[in-house]
mmCIF file of C-alpha atoms and ligand atoms in Angstrom:
data_model
loop_
_atom_site.group_PDB
_atom_site.id
_atom_site.type_symbol
_atom_site.label_atom_id
_atom_site.label_comp_id
_atom_site.label_asym_id
_atom_site.label_seq_id
_atom_site.Cartn_x
_atom_site.Cartn_y
_atom_site.Cartn_z
ATOM 1 C CA UNK A 1039 -157.891 183.507 30.157
ATOM 2 C CA UNK A 1040 -155.846 186.503 29.064
ATOM 3 C CA UNK A 1041 -153.477 188.389 31.319
ATOM 4 C CA UNK A 1042 -152.203 191.513 29.560
ATOM 5 C CA UNK A 1043 -149.770 194.357 30.379
ATOM 6 C CA UNK A 1044 -152.872 196.453 31.056
ATOM 7 C CA UNK A 1045 -153.936 194.018 33.795
ATOM 8 C CA UNK A 1046 -150.389 194.059 35.188
ATOM 9 C CA UNK A 1047 -150.520 197.860 35.337
ATOM 10 C CA UNK A 1048 -153.839 197.747 37.202
ATOM 11 C CA UNK A 1049 -152.407 195.218 39.669
ATOM 12 C CA UNK A 1050 -149.392 197.423 40.347
ATOM 13 C CA UNK A 1051 -151.774 200.299 41.080
ATOM 14 C CA UNK A 1052 -153.881 198.090 43.359
ATOM 15 C CA UNK A 1053 -150.749 197.097 45.307
ATOM 16 C CA UNK A 1054 -149.837 200.795 45.697
ATOM 17 C CA UNK A 1055 -153.366 201.571 46.926
ATOM 18 C CA UNK A 1056 -153.156 198.738 49.491
ATOM 19 C CA UNK A 1057 -149.796 200.066 50.658
ATOM 20 C CA UNK A 1058 -151.381 203.473 51.204
ATOM 21 C CA UNK A 1059 -154.123 201.785 53.228
ATOM 22 C CA UNK A 1060 -151.472 200.334 55.555
ATOM 23 C CA UNK A 1061 -150.357 196.988 54.116
ATOM 24 C CA UNK A 1062 -146.603 196.829 54.802
ATOM 25 C CA UNK A 1063 -145.707 193.153 54.201
ATOM 26 C CA UNK A 1064 -143.843 193.189 50.880
ATOM 27 C CA UNK A 1065 -144.460 189.489 50.291
ATOM 28 C CA UNK A 1066 -148.216 190.217 50.417
ATOM 29 C CA UNK A 1067 -147.886 193.191 48.048
ATOM 30 C CA UNK A 1068 -145.761 191.120 45.650
ATOM 31 C CA UNK A 1069 -148.410 188.381 45.610
ATOM 32 C CA UNK A 1070 -151.114 190.991 44.829
ATOM 33 C CA UNK A 1071 -148.932 192.156 41.922
ATOM 34 C CA UNK A 1072 -148.615 188.594 40.592
ATOM 35 C CA UNK A 1073 -152.049 186.958 40.952
ATOM 36 C CA UNK A 1074 -154.450 187.823 38.082
ATOM 37 C CA UNK A 1075 -157.556 188.611 40.156
ATOM 38 C CA UNK A 1076 -159.651 189.292 37.031
ATOM 39 C CA UNK A 1077 -159.455 185.584 36.165
ATOM 40 C CA UNK A 1078 -161.141 184.695 39.483
ATOM 41 C CA UNK A 1079 -164.264 186.735 38.644
ATOM 42 C CA UNK A 1080 -167.058 186.252 36.135
ATOM 43 C CA UNK A 1081 -166.036 188.062 32.961
ATOM 44 C CA UNK A 1082 -168.823 190.637 33.433
ATOM 45 C CA UNK A 1083 -166.907 191.994 36.453
ATOM 46 C CA UNK A 1084 -163.514 191.869 34.789
ATOM 47 C CA UNK A 1085 -163.301 195.636 34.332
ATOM 48 C CA UNK A 1086 -163.625 196.131 38.088
ATOM 49 C CA UNK A 1087 -161.308 193.349 39.234
ATOM 50 C CA UNK A 1088 -158.542 195.680 40.400
ATOM 51 C CA UNK A 1089 -160.719 198.026 42.388
ATOM 52 C CA UNK A 1090 -160.817 197.363 46.112
ATOM 53 C CA UNK A 1091 -164.244 195.703 45.975
ATOM 54 C CA UNK A 1092 -165.950 192.413 46.802
ATOM 55 C CA UNK A 1093 -167.911 190.657 44.011
ATOM 56 C CA UNK A 1094 -170.300 187.709 43.679
ATOM 57 C CA UNK A 1095 -168.598 184.424 42.726
ATOM 58 C CA UNK A 1096 -171.746 182.272 42.485
ATOM 59 C CA UNK A 1097 -173.580 180.118 45.040
ATOM 60 C CA UNK A 1098 -174.465 183.311 46.965
ATOM 61 C CA UNK A 1099 -170.811 183.864 47.933
ATOM 62 C CA UNK A 1100 -168.358 186.698 47.356
ATOM 63 C CA UNK A 1101 -164.652 187.086 46.660
ATOM 64 C CA UNK A 1102 -163.260 189.166 49.533
ATOM 65 C CA UNK A 1103 -162.050 192.769 49.037
ATOM 66 C CA UNK A 1104 -158.371 192.859 48.046
ATOM 67 C CA UNK A 1105 -157.736 194.884 51.211
ATOM 68 C CA UNK A 1106 -159.292 192.141 53.354
ATOM 69 C CA UNK A 1107 -157.247 189.446 51.591
ATOM 70 C CA UNK A 1108 -154.080 191.514 52.040
ATOM 71 C CA UNK A 1109 -154.893 192.294 55.691
ATOM 72 C CA UNK A 1110 -155.531 188.651 56.629
ATOM 73 C CA UNK A 1111 -152.470 187.494 54.671
ATOM 74 C CA UNK A 1112 -150.339 190.036 56.533
ATOM 75 C CA UNK A 1113 -151.691 188.912 59.910
ATOM 76 C CA UNK A 1114 -150.654 185.330 59.062
ATOM 77 C CA UNK A 1115 -146.954 186.420 58.958
ATOM 78 C CA UNK A 1116 -146.320 183.798 56.297
ATOM 79 C CA UNK A 1117 -142.889 182.200 56.140
ATOM 80 C CA UNK A 1118 -141.836 180.113 53.160
ATOM 81 C CA UNK A 1119 -143.144 176.525 53.373
ATOM 82 C CA UNK A 1120 -145.567 177.372 56.183
ATOM 83 C CA UNK A 1121 -148.336 174.808 56.304
ATOM 84 C CA UNK A 1122 -151.568 176.810 56.232
ATOM 85 C CA UNK A 1123 -155.185 175.677 56.559
ATOM 86 C CA UNK A 1124 -157.708 177.916 54.792
ATOM 87 C CA UNK A 1125 -161.426 177.634 55.585
ATOM 88 C CA UNK A 1126 -163.603 178.944 52.717
ATOM 89 C CA UNK A 1127 -161.797 178.430 49.394
ATOM 90 C CA UNK A 1128 -164.468 180.375 47.479
ATOM 91 C CA UNK A 1129 -162.978 181.799 44.273
ATOM 92 C CA UNK A 1130 -159.499 180.609 45.276
ATOM 93 C CA UNK A 1131 -158.040 184.127 45.159
ATOM 94 C CA UNK A 1132 -156.915 184.103 48.803
ATOM 95 C CA UNK A 1133 -155.563 180.581 48.271
ATOM 96 C CA UNK A 1134 -153.564 181.805 45.278
ATOM 97 C CA UNK A 1135 -152.108 184.743 47.227
ATOM 98 C CA UNK A 1136 -150.880 182.398 49.983
ATOM 99 C CA UNK A 1137 -149.419 179.932 47.459
ATOM 100 C CA UNK A 1138 -147.626 182.846 45.750
ATOM 101 C CA UNK A 1139 -146.162 183.738 49.161
ATOM 102 C CA UNK A 1140 -144.582 180.281 49.326
ATOM 103 C CA UNK A 1141 -147.035 178.623 51.701
ATOM 104 C CA UNK A 1142 -148.222 175.021 51.516
ATOM 105 C CA UNK A 1143 -151.972 175.577 51.502
ATOM 106 C CA UNK A 1144 -154.743 173.152 52.497
ATOM 107 C CA UNK A 1145 -158.120 174.665 51.639
ATOM 108 C CA UNK A 1146 -161.651 173.562 52.553
ATOM 109 C CA UNK A 1147 -164.898 174.679 50.858
ATOM 110 C CA UNK A 1148 -168.370 173.518 51.858
ATOM 111 C CA UNK A 1149 -170.166 174.353 48.606
ATOM 112 C CA UNK A 1150 -169.585 171.687 46.029
ATOM 113 C CA UNK A 1151 -170.216 174.041 43.103
ATOM 114 C CA UNK A 1152 -167.450 176.424 44.219
ATOM 115 C CA UNK A 1153 -165.126 173.592 45.204
ATOM 116 C CA UNK A 1154 -165.424 172.104 41.703
ATOM 117 C CA UNK A 1155 -165.060 175.429 39.885
ATOM 118 C CA UNK A 1156 -161.981 176.467 41.853
ATOM 119 C CA UNK A 1157 -160.227 173.104 41.845
ATOM 120 C CA UNK A 1158 -160.502 173.266 38.034
ATOM 121 C CA UNK A 1159 -159.350 176.904 37.779
ATOM 122 C CA UNK A 1160 -156.242 177.023 39.992
ATOM 123 C CA UNK A 1161 -154.158 174.334 38.219
ATOM 124 C CA UNK A 1162 -155.012 175.981 34.887
ATOM 125 C CA UNK A 1163 -153.385 179.147 36.253
ATOM 126 C CA UNK A 1164 -150.370 177.140 37.411
ATOM 127 C CA UNK A 1165 -151.334 177.598 41.073
ATOM 128 C CA UNK A 1166 -150.941 174.467 43.177
ATOM 129 C CA UNK A 1167 -152.232 174.313 46.724
ATOM 130 C CA UNK A 1168 -151.268 171.117 48.570
ATOM 131 C CA UNK A 1169 -154.941 170.183 48.916
ATOM 132 C CA UNK A 1170 -158.354 171.508 47.975
ATOM 133 C CA UNK A 1171 -161.249 169.632 49.474
ATOM 134 C CA UNK A 1172 -165.016 169.698 49.831
ATOM 135 C CA UNK A 1173 -165.977 169.607 53.487
ATOM 136 C CA UNK A 1174 -167.054 171.427 56.621
ATOM 137 C CA UNK A 1175 -164.542 173.996 57.795
ATOM 138 C CA UNK A 1176 -165.896 173.911 61.355
ATOM 139 C CA UNK A 1177 -164.147 170.553 61.648
ATOM 140 C CA UNK A 1178 -160.850 171.688 60.099
ATOM 141 C CA UNK A 1179 -158.690 168.926 58.619
ATOM 142 C CA UNK A 1180 -157.665 166.699 61.552
ATOM 143 C CA UNK A 1181 -155.937 164.231 59.214
ATOM 144 C CA UNK A 1182 -153.460 166.912 58.080
ATOM 145 C CA UNK A 1183 -152.964 168.786 61.392
ATOM 146 C CA UNK A 1184 -151.071 170.465 62.952
ATOM 147 C CA UNK A 1185 -150.811 173.697 60.948
ATOM 148 C CA UNK A 1186 -148.443 176.665 61.273
ATOM 149 C CA UNK A 1187 -151.476 178.877 60.824
ATOM 150 C CA UNK A 1188 -155.162 178.820 59.985
ATOM 151 C CA UNK A 1189 -157.179 181.441 58.115
ATOM 152 C CA UNK A 1190 -160.974 181.557 58.086
ATOM 153 C CA UNK A 1191 -162.451 183.641 55.256
ATOM 154 C CA UNK A 1192 -166.110 183.633 56.346
ATOM 155 C CA UNK A 1193 -167.701 185.248 59.403
ATOM 156 C CA UNK A 1194 -167.796 182.784 62.312
ATOM 157 C CA UNK A 1195 -170.281 183.128 65.204
ATOM 158 C CA UNK A 1196 -167.707 181.504 67.534
ATOM 159 C CA UNK A 1197 -164.220 179.986 67.366
ATOM 160 C CA UNK A 1198 -164.534 176.331 66.311
ATOM 161 C CA UNK A 1199 -162.721 174.204 68.906
ATOM 162 C CA UNK A 1200 -161.215 171.792 66.301
ATOM 163 C CA UNK A 1201 -159.394 174.708 64.644
ATOM 164 C CA UNK A 1202 -157.759 175.638 67.951
ATOM 165 C CA UNK A 1203 -156.705 172.024 68.445
ATOM 166 C CA UNK A 1204 -155.189 171.803 64.954
ATOM 167 C CA UNK A 1205 -152.760 174.726 65.500
ATOM 168 C CA UNK A 1206 -149.088 174.127 66.255
ATOM 169 C CA UNK A 1207 -147.739 175.652 69.470
ATOM 170 C CA UNK A 1208 -146.734 179.183 68.430
ATOM 171 C CA UNK A 1209 -149.154 179.032 65.490
ATOM 172 C CA UNK A 1210 -151.903 181.563 64.842
ATOM 173 C CA UNK A 1211 -155.542 181.465 63.817
ATOM 174 C CA UNK A 1212 -156.927 184.481 61.918
ATOM 175 C CA UNK A 1213 -160.721 184.492 62.098
ATOM 176 C CA UNK A 1214 -163.431 187.142 61.577
ATOM 177 C CA UNK A 1215 -165.744 186.735 64.576
ATOM 178 C CA UNK A 1216 -169.367 187.882 64.814
ATOM 179 C CA UNK A 1217 -172.784 187.692 63.203
ATOM 180 C CA UNK A 1218 -173.733 190.964 61.426
ATOM 181 C CA UNK A 1219 -170.294 192.561 61.547
ATOM 182 C CA UNK A 1220 -167.131 190.634 62.344
ATOM 183 C CA UNK A 1221 -164.121 191.596 64.415
ATOM 184 C CA UNK A 1222 -160.897 190.390 62.816
ATOM 185 C CA UNK A 1223 -159.423 188.217 65.543
ATOM 186 C CA UNK A 1224 -155.986 186.640 65.965
ATOM 187 C CA UNK A 1225 -155.466 183.741 68.349
ATOM 188 C CA UNK A 1226 -151.884 182.694 69.069
ATOM 189 C CA UNK A 1227 -151.330 179.287 70.623
ATOM 190 C CA UNK A 1228 -148.945 179.740 73.538
ATOM 191 C CA UNK A 1229 -148.933 176.121 74.742
ATOM 192 C CA UNK A 1230 -151.211 173.076 74.879
ATOM 193 C CA UNK A 1231 -153.978 174.915 76.707
ATOM 194 C CA UNK A 1232 -153.358 178.672 76.433
ATOM 195 C CA UNK A 1233 -154.087 181.133 73.651
ATOM 196 C CA UNK A 1234 -153.480 184.877 73.384
ATOM 197 C CA UNK A 1235 -156.131 186.923 71.641
ATOM 198 C CA UNK A 1236 -155.743 190.132 69.598
ATOM 199 C CA UNK A 1237 -158.436 192.122 67.771
ATOM 200 C CA UNK A 1238 -158.073 194.239 64.624
ATOM 201 C CA UNK A 1239 -161.316 196.082 63.926
ATOM 202 C CA UNK A 1240 -164.521 195.479 61.987
ATOM 203 C CA UNK A 1241 -164.915 193.645 58.687
ATOM 204 C CA UNK A 1242 -167.879 192.288 56.748
ATOM 205 C CA UNK A 1243 -167.910 188.648 55.563
ATOM 206 C CA UNK A 1244 -170.491 186.143 54.329
ATOM 207 C CA UNK A 1245 -171.334 183.724 57.168
ATOM 208 C CA UNK A 1246 -169.448 180.524 57.968
ATOM 209 C CA UNK A 1247 -172.316 178.054 57.543
ATOM 210 C CA UNK A 1248 -172.797 174.945 59.652
ATOM 211 C CA UNK A 1249 -174.973 172.650 57.581
ATOM 212 C CA UNK A 1250 -174.002 171.474 54.166
ATOM 213 C CA UNK A 1251 -176.481 172.284 51.372
HETATM 214 N N1 SAH B 951 -161.342 183.349 50.308
HETATM 215 C C1 SAH B 951 -162.503 183.454 49.463
HETATM 216 C C2 SAH B 951 -163.654 184.037 50.246
HETATM 217 C C3 SAH B 951 -164.944 183.431 49.828
HETATM 218 S S1 SAH B 951 -166.343 183.855 50.820
HETATM 219 C C4 SAH B 951 -162.214 184.276 48.224
HETATM 220 O O1 SAH B 951 -161.286 185.094 48.258
HETATM 221 O O2 SAH B 951 -162.904 184.114 47.223
HETATM 222 C C5 SAH B 951 -166.350 182.577 52.043
HETATM 223 C C6 SAH B 951 -166.379 181.159 51.557
HETATM 224 O O3 SAH B 951 -166.522 180.327 52.709
HETATM 225 C C7 SAH B 951 -167.533 180.817 50.627
HETATM 226 O O4 SAH B 951 -167.029 180.215 49.465
HETATM 227 C C8 SAH B 951 -168.382 179.843 51.452
HETATM 228 O O5 SAH B 951 -169.043 178.867 50.672
HETATM 229 C C9 SAH B 951 -167.333 179.226 52.362
HETATM 230 N N2 SAH B 951 -167.863 178.611 53.582
HETATM 231 C C10 SAH B 951 -168.909 178.998 54.324
HETATM 232 N N3 SAH B 951 -169.084 178.163 55.384
HETATM 233 C C11 SAH B 951 -168.099 177.218 55.290
HETATM 234 C C12 SAH B 951 -167.736 176.074 56.089
HETATM 235 N N4 SAH B 951 -168.416 175.712 57.175
HETATM 236 N N5 SAH B 951 -166.667 175.350 55.690
HETATM 237 C C13 SAH B 951 -165.943 175.670 54.573
HETATM 238 N N6 SAH B 951 -166.248 176.745 53.786
HETATM 239 C C14 SAH B 951 -167.314 177.507 54.144
#
């Protein structure tokens, strides 16, 4: 678990590259500069950790591209102490970025293997989400709702109703929608019954799965 000046240099370069690709939220770029992404990957991928690439993290899942993490984090418009629900903990990298931005993060992962691995890793790195839990993200976390915002980090075939219900008024849900390719979608809760929808282009995610393995 070594984080060296060389890694720091690579992270600074990654943040610059993301800025050139259009990421303008400085809190997001600062978090990218701070979180040691190489420690979230198997050591065989360590040399590539600061390229803008997705990699396998076990259990058939991938850590999202840094650009995707930065783009979703920017769409969340995180304010300090925001209470954020994340669906799809995976490697915990996105979780760590949101915690570094000052959010109170509640994260759900449906694969026990990944849940266990990541809930062991994050505290060792000094990163403390409010809650990491093993469960089905389609249901959200009704016991902890409402949330200032919700981020889904797997491709969803439709918007799960419970996630809409668990948003505060004025809160936003960021969710990649679609089967083969996903459209990054933002849903803002206007009042009890109305939502405004915005779309931000195509992305590629592993699927949000319904049945537990
Ligand atoms: N944010 C993660 C992305 C991991 S990929 C990272 O940066 O590493 C998407 C994750 O969503 C996988 O870990 C997958 O197991 C998880 N997932 C898929 N369906 C889910 C569901 N219904 N509920 C919760 N997590 C789910």
